[in-house]
Structure formats: structure tokens, C-alpha cells
Short mmCIF file of C-alpha atoms and ligand atoms in Angstrom, two decimals:
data_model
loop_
_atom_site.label_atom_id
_atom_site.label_comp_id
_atom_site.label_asym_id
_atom_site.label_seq_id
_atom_site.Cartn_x
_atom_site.Cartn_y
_atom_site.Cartn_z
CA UNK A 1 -32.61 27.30 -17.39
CA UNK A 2 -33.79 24.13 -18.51
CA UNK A 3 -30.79 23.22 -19.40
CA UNK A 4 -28.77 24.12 -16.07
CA UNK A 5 -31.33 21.75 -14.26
CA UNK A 6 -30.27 18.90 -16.65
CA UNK A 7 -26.46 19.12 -15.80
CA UNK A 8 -27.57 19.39 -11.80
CA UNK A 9 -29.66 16.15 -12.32
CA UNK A 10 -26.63 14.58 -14.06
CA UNK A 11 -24.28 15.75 -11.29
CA UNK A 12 -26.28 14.00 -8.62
CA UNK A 13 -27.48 11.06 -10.03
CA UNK A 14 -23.51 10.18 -10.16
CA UNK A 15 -22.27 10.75 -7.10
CA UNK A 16 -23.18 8.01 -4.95
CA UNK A 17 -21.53 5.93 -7.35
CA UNK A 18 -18.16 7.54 -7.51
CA UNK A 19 -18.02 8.62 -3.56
CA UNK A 20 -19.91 5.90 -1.84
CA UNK A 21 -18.38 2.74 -2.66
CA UNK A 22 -16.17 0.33 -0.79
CA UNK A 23 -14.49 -2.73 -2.10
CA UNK A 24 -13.54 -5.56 0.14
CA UNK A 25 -11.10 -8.40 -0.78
CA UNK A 26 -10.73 -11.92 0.31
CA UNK A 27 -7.20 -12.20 -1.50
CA UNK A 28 -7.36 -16.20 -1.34
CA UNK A 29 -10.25 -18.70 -1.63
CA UNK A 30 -11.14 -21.90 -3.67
CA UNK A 31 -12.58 -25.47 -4.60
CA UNK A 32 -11.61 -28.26 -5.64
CA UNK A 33 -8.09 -31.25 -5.28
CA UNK A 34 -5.52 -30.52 -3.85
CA UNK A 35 -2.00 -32.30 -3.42
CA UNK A 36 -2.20 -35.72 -1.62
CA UNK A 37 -6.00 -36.58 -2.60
CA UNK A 38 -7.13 -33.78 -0.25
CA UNK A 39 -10.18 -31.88 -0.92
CA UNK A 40 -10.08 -27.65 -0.66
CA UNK A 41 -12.88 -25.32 -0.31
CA UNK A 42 -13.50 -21.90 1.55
CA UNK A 43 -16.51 -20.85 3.61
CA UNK A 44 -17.24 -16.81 3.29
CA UNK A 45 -18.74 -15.36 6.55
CA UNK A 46 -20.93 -12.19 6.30
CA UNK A 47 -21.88 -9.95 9.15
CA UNK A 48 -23.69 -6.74 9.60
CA UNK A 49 -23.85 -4.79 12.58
CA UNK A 50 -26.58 -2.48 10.58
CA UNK A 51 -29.95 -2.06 12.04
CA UNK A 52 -31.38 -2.41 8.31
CA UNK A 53 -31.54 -4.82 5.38
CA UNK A 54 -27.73 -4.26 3.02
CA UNK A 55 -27.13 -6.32 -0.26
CA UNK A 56 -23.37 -6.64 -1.31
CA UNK A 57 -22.31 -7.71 -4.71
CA UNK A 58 -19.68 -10.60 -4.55
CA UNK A 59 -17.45 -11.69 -7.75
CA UNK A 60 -14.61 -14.25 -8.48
CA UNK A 61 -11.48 -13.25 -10.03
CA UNK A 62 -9.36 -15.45 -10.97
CA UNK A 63 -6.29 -14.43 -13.55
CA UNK A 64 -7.91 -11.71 -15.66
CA UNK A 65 -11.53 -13.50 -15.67
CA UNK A 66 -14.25 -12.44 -13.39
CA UNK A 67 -17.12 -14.81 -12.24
CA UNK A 68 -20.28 -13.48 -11.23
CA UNK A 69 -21.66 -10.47 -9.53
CA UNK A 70 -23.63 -12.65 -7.23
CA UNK A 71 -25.59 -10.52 -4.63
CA UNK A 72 -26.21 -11.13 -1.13
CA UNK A 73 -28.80 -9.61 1.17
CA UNK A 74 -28.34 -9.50 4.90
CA UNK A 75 -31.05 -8.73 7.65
CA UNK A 76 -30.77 -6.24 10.08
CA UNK A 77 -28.04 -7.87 12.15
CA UNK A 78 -27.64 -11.44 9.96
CA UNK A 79 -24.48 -13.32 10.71
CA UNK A 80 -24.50 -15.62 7.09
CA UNK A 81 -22.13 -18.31 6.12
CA UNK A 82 -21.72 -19.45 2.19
CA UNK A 83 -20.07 -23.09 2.01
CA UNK A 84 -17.82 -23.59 -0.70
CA UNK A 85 -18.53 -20.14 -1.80
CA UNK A 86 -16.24 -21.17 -5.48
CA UNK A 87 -18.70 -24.00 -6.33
CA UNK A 88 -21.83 -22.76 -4.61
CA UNK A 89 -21.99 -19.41 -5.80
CA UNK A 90 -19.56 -19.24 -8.91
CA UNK A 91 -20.15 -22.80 -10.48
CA UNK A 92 -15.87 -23.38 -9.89
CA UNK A 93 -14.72 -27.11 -9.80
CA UNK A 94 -11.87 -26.49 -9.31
CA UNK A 95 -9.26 -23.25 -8.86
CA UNK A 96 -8.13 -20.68 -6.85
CA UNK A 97 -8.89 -16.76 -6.43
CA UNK A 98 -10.06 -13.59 -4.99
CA UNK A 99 -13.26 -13.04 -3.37
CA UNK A 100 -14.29 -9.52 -4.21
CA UNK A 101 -17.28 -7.69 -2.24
CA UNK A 102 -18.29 -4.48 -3.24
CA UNK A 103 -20.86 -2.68 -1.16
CA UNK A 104 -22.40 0.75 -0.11
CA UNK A 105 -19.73 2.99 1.47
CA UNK A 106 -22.64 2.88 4.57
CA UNK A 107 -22.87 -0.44 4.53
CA UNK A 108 -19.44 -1.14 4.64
CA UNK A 109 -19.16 0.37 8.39
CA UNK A 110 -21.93 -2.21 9.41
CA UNK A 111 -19.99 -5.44 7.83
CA UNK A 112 -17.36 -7.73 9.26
CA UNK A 113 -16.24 -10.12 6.35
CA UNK A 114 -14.08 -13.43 7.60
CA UNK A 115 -13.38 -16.30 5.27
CA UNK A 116 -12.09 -19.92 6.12
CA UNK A 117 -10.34 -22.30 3.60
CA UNK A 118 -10.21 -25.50 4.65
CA UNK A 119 -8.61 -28.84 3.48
CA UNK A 120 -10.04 -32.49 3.77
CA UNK A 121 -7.15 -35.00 3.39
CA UNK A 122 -6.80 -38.77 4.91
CA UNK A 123 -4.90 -36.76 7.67
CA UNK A 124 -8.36 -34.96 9.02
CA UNK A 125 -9.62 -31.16 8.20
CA UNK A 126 -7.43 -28.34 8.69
CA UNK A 127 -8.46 -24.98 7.99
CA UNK A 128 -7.24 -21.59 8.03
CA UNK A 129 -8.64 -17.77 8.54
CA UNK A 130 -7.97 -15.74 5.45
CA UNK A 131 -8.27 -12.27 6.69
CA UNK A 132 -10.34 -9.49 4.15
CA UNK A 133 -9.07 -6.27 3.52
CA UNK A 134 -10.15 -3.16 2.55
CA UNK A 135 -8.96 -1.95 -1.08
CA UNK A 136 -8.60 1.47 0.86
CA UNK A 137 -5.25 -0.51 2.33
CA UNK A 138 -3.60 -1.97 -0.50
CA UNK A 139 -0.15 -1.71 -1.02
CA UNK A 140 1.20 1.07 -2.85
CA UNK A 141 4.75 3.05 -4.35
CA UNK A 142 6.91 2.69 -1.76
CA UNK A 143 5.65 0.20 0.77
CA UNK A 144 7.64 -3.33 0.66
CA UNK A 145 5.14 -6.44 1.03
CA UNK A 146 7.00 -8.85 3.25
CA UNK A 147 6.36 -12.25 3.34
CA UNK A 148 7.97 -14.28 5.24
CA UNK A 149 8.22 -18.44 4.22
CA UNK A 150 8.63 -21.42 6.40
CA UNK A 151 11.46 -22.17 8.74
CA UNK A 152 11.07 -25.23 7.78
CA UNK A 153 12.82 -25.49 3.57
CA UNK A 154 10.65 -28.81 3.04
CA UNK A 155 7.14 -26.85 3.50
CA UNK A 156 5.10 -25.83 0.70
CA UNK A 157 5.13 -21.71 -0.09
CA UNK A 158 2.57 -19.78 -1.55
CA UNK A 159 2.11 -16.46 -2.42
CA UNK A 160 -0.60 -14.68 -4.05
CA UNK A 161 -1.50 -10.66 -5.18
CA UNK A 162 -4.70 -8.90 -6.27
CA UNK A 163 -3.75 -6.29 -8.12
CA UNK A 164 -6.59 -3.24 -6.99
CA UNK A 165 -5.21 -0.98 -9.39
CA UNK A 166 -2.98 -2.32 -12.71
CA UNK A 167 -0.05 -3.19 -11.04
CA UNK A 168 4.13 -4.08 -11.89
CA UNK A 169 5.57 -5.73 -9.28
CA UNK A 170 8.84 -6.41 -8.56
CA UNK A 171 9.38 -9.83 -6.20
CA UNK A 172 12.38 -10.83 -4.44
CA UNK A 173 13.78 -13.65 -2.30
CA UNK A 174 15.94 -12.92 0.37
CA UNK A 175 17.91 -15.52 2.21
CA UNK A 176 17.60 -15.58 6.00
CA UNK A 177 21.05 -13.55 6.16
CA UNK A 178 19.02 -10.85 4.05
CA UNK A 179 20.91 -11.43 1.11
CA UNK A 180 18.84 -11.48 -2.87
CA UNK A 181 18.88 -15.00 -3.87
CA UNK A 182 16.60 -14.11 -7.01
CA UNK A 183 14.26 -10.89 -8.55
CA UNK A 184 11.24 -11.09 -11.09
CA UNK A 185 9.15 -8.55 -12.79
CA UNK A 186 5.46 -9.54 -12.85
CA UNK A 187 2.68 -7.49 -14.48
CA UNK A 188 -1.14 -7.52 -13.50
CA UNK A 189 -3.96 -5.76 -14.61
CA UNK A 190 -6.40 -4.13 -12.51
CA UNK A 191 -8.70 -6.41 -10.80
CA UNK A 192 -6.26 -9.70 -11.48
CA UNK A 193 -5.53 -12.16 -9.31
CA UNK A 194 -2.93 -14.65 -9.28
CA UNK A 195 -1.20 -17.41 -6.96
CA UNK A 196 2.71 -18.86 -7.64
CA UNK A 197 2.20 -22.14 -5.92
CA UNK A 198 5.97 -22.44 -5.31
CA UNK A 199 6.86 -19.12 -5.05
CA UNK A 200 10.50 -19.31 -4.37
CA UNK A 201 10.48 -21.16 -7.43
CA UNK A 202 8.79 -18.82 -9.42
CA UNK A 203 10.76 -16.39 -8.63
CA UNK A 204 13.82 -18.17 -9.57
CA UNK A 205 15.69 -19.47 -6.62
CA UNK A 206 15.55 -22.78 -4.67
CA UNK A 207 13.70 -22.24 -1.13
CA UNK A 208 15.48 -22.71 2.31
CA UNK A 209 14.28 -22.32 5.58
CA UNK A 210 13.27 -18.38 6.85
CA UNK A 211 13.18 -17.47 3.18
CA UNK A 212 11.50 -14.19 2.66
CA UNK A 213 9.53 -12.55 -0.45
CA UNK A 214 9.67 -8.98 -1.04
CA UNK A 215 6.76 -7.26 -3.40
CA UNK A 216 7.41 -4.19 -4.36
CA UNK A 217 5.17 -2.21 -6.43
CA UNK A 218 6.21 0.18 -9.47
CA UNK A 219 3.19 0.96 -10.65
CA UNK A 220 -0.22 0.61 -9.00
CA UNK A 221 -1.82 -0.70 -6.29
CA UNK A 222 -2.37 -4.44 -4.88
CA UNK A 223 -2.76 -6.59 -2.19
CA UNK A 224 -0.23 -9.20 -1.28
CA UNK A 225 -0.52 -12.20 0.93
CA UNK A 226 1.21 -16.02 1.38
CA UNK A 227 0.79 -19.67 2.48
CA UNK A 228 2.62 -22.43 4.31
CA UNK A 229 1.52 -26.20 4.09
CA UNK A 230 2.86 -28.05 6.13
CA UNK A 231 4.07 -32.14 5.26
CA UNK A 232 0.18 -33.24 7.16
CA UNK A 233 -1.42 -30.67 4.52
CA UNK A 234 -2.11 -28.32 7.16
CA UNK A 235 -1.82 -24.55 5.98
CA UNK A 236 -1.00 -21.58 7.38
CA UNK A 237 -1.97 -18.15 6.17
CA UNK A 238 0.82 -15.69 5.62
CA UNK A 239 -0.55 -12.31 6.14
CA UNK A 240 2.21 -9.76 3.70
CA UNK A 241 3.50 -7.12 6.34
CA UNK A 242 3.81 -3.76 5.25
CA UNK A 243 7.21 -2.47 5.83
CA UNK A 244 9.87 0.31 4.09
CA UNK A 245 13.58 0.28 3.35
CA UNK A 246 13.76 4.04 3.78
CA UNK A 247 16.57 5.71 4.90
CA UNK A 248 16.49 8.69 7.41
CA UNK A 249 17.44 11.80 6.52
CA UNK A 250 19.03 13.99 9.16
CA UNK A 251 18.13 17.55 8.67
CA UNK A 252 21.09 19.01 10.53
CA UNK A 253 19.58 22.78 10.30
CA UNK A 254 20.65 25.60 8.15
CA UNK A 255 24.11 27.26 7.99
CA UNK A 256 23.29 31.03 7.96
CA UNK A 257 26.79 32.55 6.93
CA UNK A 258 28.32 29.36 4.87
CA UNK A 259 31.05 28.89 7.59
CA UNK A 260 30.72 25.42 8.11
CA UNK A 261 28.51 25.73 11.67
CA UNK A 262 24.81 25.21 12.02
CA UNK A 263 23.00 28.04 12.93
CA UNK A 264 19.53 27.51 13.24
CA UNK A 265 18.99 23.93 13.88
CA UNK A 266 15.83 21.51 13.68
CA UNK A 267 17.08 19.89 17.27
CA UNK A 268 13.74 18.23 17.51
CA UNK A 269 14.31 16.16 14.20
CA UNK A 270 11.02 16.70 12.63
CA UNK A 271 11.97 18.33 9.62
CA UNK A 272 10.87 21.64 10.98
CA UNK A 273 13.64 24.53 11.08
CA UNK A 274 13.54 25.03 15.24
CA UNK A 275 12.93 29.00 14.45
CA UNK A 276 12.16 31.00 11.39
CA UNK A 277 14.45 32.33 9.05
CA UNK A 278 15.16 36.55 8.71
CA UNK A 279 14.97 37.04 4.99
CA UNK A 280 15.76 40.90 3.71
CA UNK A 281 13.14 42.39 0.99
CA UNK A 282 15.43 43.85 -1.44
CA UNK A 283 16.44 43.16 -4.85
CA UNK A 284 19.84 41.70 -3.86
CA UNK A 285 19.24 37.90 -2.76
CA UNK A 286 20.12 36.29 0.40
CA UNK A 287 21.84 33.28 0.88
CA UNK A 288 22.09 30.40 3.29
CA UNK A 289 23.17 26.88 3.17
CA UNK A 290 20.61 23.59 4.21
CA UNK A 291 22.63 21.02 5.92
CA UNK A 292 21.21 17.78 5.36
CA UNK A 293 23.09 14.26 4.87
CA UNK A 294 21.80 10.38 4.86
CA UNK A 295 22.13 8.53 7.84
CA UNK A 296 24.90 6.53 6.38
CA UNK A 297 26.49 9.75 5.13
CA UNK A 298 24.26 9.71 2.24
CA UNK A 299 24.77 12.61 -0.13
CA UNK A 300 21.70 14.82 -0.35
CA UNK A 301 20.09 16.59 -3.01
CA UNK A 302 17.48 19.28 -3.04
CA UNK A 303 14.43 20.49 -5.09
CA UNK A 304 12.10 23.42 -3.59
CA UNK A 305 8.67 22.37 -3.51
CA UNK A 306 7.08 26.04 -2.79
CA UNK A 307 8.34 29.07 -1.23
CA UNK A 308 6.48 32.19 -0.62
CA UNK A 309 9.62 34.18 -2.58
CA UNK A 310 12.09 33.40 -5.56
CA UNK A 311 13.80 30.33 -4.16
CA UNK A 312 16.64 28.26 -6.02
CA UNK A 313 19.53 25.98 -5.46
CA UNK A 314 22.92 27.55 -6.22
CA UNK A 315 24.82 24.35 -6.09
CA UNK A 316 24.97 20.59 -5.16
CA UNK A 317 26.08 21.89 -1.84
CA UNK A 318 22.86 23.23 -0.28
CA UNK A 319 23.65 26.92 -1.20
CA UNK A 320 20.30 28.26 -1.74
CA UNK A 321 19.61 31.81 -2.57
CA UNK A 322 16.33 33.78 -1.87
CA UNK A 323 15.00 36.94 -3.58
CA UNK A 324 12.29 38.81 -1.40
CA UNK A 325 10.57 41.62 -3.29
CA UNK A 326 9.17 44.43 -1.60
CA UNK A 327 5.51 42.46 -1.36
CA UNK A 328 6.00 40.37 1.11
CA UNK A 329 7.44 42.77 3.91
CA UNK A 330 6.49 41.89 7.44
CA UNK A 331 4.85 38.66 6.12
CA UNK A 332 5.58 35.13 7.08
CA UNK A 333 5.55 31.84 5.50
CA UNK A 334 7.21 28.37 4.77
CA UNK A 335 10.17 27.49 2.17
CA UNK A 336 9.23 23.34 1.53
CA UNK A 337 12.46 21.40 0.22
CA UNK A 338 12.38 18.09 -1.05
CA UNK A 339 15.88 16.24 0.16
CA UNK A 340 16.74 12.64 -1.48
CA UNK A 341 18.86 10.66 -0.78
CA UNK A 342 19.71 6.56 -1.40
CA UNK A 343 16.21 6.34 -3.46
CA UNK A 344 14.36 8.27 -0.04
CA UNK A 345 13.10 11.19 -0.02
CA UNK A 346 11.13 13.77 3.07
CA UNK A 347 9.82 17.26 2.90
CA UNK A 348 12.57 20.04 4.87
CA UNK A 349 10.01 22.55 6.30
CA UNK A 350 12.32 26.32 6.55
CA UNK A 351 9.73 28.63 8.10
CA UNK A 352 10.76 32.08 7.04
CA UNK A 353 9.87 35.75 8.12
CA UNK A 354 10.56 38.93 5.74
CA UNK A 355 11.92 41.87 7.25
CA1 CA B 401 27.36 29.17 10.36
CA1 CA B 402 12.25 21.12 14.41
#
């Protein structure tokens, strides 16, 4: 008994850990000279809507090395602004990086984070918003960060990524008529930050106007984000866009008796066979065909995710074939196929009834 009660003591002292914590990121924010004598710093603005006292822990990542935790207690309701958070609070002359806030999972629903990096040149003080975002959002397999650079070739062009999980990231420029002017594999490890101050560059191309970057991740999760100075030093945050190159896959319906014509149909387009298949209980299988094809034409092909009975693809062509024991007489259920094509995939629901 005694020790049962240890391992339930255990159990619960862990969990608010592992359940209840959120992680904010500022993805860009420094200190220090910048091009043409001017001067750079951000300002980090906490808010809490909370009717009770919250502390959130704040570090600096910049590259692999992590400044800090400094923590920060609000009041009930405290708007609170840290000035050159890099220098005041993380002892930074000079450098860029990633503001990262962890906090209470509670907490978090009372707190509105904005930050404001700001530049001090002969030419005045210009300043931009650099939004925070939740780590819950990153980008992840499958999404395409777009960033789109200056119409203007002569501007400066940033980009930047905080890697939330470890990350491999493939980035791409693509010329204004959407053709690939250059790729490059980058590698980050979790909780790394870095910034390509010439991006296009970095990448390996020379920029022109309406340039865009594509990050795409292989592995991992991150957040991605860009910047546009202008000739007067005035910047511009770029926030990345999420956005797919998926292709749709028309599921045309199935083709009962393998004559060519559609016989149940999903009409409605949502991957849902319109009406449930008959399937026969017996020891002989029964066969139909899934009509499916890219929309460019795309060749499909087919796994079966689950299926309430034996379920298996004959052939390249669709042909599946079904064996329905005895067991499932009178029952009903769903046949889930997995259909790829051009590098996209989407889940074919066949709802099926044994007779
Ligand atoms: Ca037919
Ligand atoms: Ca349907």
C-alpha cells in the first residue's frame, strides 16, 4: 500500500508540468548597431487580463545559446513595458534573437504579449510591431512558410526561424514568375534561433524585386518570419504566411461491377462515399474498383488505413477486394483509404454495410 501511494504522489506532482505549460515566442528582437550608424533595440510589452498576480519566465536564444530565465511578475491587470529588453534584462550589447516566454497554461489565457523593435538613425526612429506567437502554431510537415521580399530589389531582406522542435528546413527563392532561382538545406536544433541578414543571398541567388522565400520543414517544428529595410533604415516586419502546395484529389466514387462507370459516387466531394457499400458475408470476396485521379490527371495510389473486414488492393488500378466473414452480418462500418498522389495525400471514407 505504501508503496501504491508513492507512485500516485509521483503521478501528480508531474502533471502540471507536462500539461500546463505554454510557450510564447517573440521570433525577432535585439540591441545594439546597426547599418548606417543607427542604433537597434526592442521594447517587450506584457499584459494580463488576470484578476491575480502571474510570473512568466523570459529567456534569450540566440543560435544554440540561451540567456537567462529572467522572471517577470505582473499584477492583477498590469500592462508592463521592458526597454531594450536584450541589454536590460539579458546583459546583450549587441545581437539579435528570440524572445521566449514560458508561462502557466492559465496564465497564458490572461496575457497579451506585443514587442516593438525600433531603430535610431540620423534619419529619425522607426519602429516596427513584431507579432508573438504561440509555439502551439508553429509550422509543421507539410505547411509552406511564405515570405514574401520587397518589390523593391535594392531593399534589405531578412529572414529569421525559431526552431520549437529540432528542425531541417528546406528554403527556397522563387522569382516573381514563381520560378526556383535557388534551394538550401538548413538544420536547427530545438530551441535555436537564427537570422540570414541577406536572405536571398544566403540562400544562393541574387534578390530582385517580389522575390519570395519558401520554408519548408522536413523534420520538426519552427516558426518562420522576415524583414524589409527600406534605403531611410525603416523596417518592415514580414509576418511568414502559412500556405500548402497540395494537390486535390478527386474522389470520383466507386465502380461497383469494374465496367468503367461510377456507381456510387461521393457527388458532394468530401471524401465520403454518397451511400454505403453492400458487402456479402461469405468466404468468397467481393470486389469493387475506387476511382480516384489528381486534379491534373494525377495517377493515384492506395493504402487501406482500417476496415472493419479483410481489405486489400488487387492492383495499381483501384481493384480492391473484401472478405466479410460470417461476424460481421447485419453490421455497419467504414473502409478508410489513403489516396496519394503528386507528394499529397487525403483519407477516402467507403462506408460499408454487411449483408
Ligand atoms: Ca460500373
Ligand atoms: Ca460524399
Amino acid at each position: 500500500m505504501k508503496f501504491r501511494n508513492l507512485i500516485l504522489a509521483a503521478a501528480v506532482a508531474a502533471l502540471p508540468l507536462a500539461a500546463q505549460a505554454a510557450t510564447i515566442i517573440v521570433p525577432a528582437a535585439g540591441t545594439g548597431p546597426g547599418a548606417n550608424n543607427s542604433q537597434w533595440q526592442s521594447e517587450l510589452t506584457l499584459h494580463t487580463a488576470g484578476p491575480r498576480e502571474m510570473t512568466v519566465s523570459l529567456t534569450f536564444h540566440q543560435g544554440t545559446n540561451v540567456l537567462g530565465p529572467v522572471e517577470v511578475t505582473l499584477q492583477p491587470r498590469q500592462t508592463l513595458s521592458i526597454a531594450d529588453i536584450a541589454k536590460t534584462k539579458f546583459g546583450l550589447s549587441g545581437g539579435t534573437g528570440a524572445i521566449v516566454i514560458d508561462v502557466a497554461d492559465r496564465d497564458a489565457k490572461t496575457l497579451a504579449v506585443t514587442s516593438r523593435t525600433f531603430n535610431t538613425s540620423a534619419n529619425g526612429e522607426f519602429g516596427q510591431d513584431i507579432p508573438a506567437i504561440n509555439a502551439a502554431d508553429a509550422y509543421r510537415l507539410g505547411d509552406i512558410a511564405a515570405i514574401p521580399g520587397p518589390s523593391v530589389a535594392s531593399y534589405r531582406f531578412n529572414a529569421g526561424v525559431y526552431a520549437v522542435e529540432a528542425a531541417k528546413i528546406t528554403w527556397s527563392v522563387l522569382r516573381a514568375d514563381g520560378t526556383v532561382a535557388a534551394t538550401k538545406e538548413t538544420t536547427l536544433a530545438a530551441g535555436e534561433h537564427a537570422q540570414f541578414g541577406n536572405a536571398i543571398e544566403f540562400i544562393g541567388a541574387t534578390k530582385q524585386g517580389n522575390d519570395t522565400i519558401h520554408a519548408r520543414l522536413t523534420e520538426g517544428k519552427a516558426i518562420f518570419y522576415g524583414s524589409i529595410v527600406n534605403a531611410t533604415d525603416d523596417p518592415t516586419f514580414v509576418p511568414a504566411g502559412r500556405t500548402r502546395e497540395d494537390i486535390t484529389i478527386n474522389f470520383a466514387g466507386v465502380d461497383l461491377d469494374e465496367n468503367g462507370t461510377v456507381d456510387i459516387a461521393d457527388a458532394n466531394g468530401d471524401g465520403v462515399l454518397d451511400a454505403p457499400l453492400q458487402i456479402v458475408t461469405s468466404m468468397f470476396p467481393d470486389y469493387f474498383r475506387v476511382v480516384a485521379e489528381g486534379e491534373f490527371g494525377e495517377t493515384v495510389s492506395y493504402e487501406v488505413i482500417s476496415s472493419p473486414a479483410q481489405t486489400e488492393f488487387l492492383d495499381a488500378n483501384g481493384t480492391v477486394t473484401v472478405v466479410a466473414s460470417g461476424s460481421v452480418k447485419g453490421k455497419s462500418g467504414e473502409i478508410l483509404l489513403r489516396a496519394t498522389a503528386g507528394g499529397s495525400s487525403s483519407v477516402l471514407t467507403i462506408p460499408v454495410v454487411f449483408k
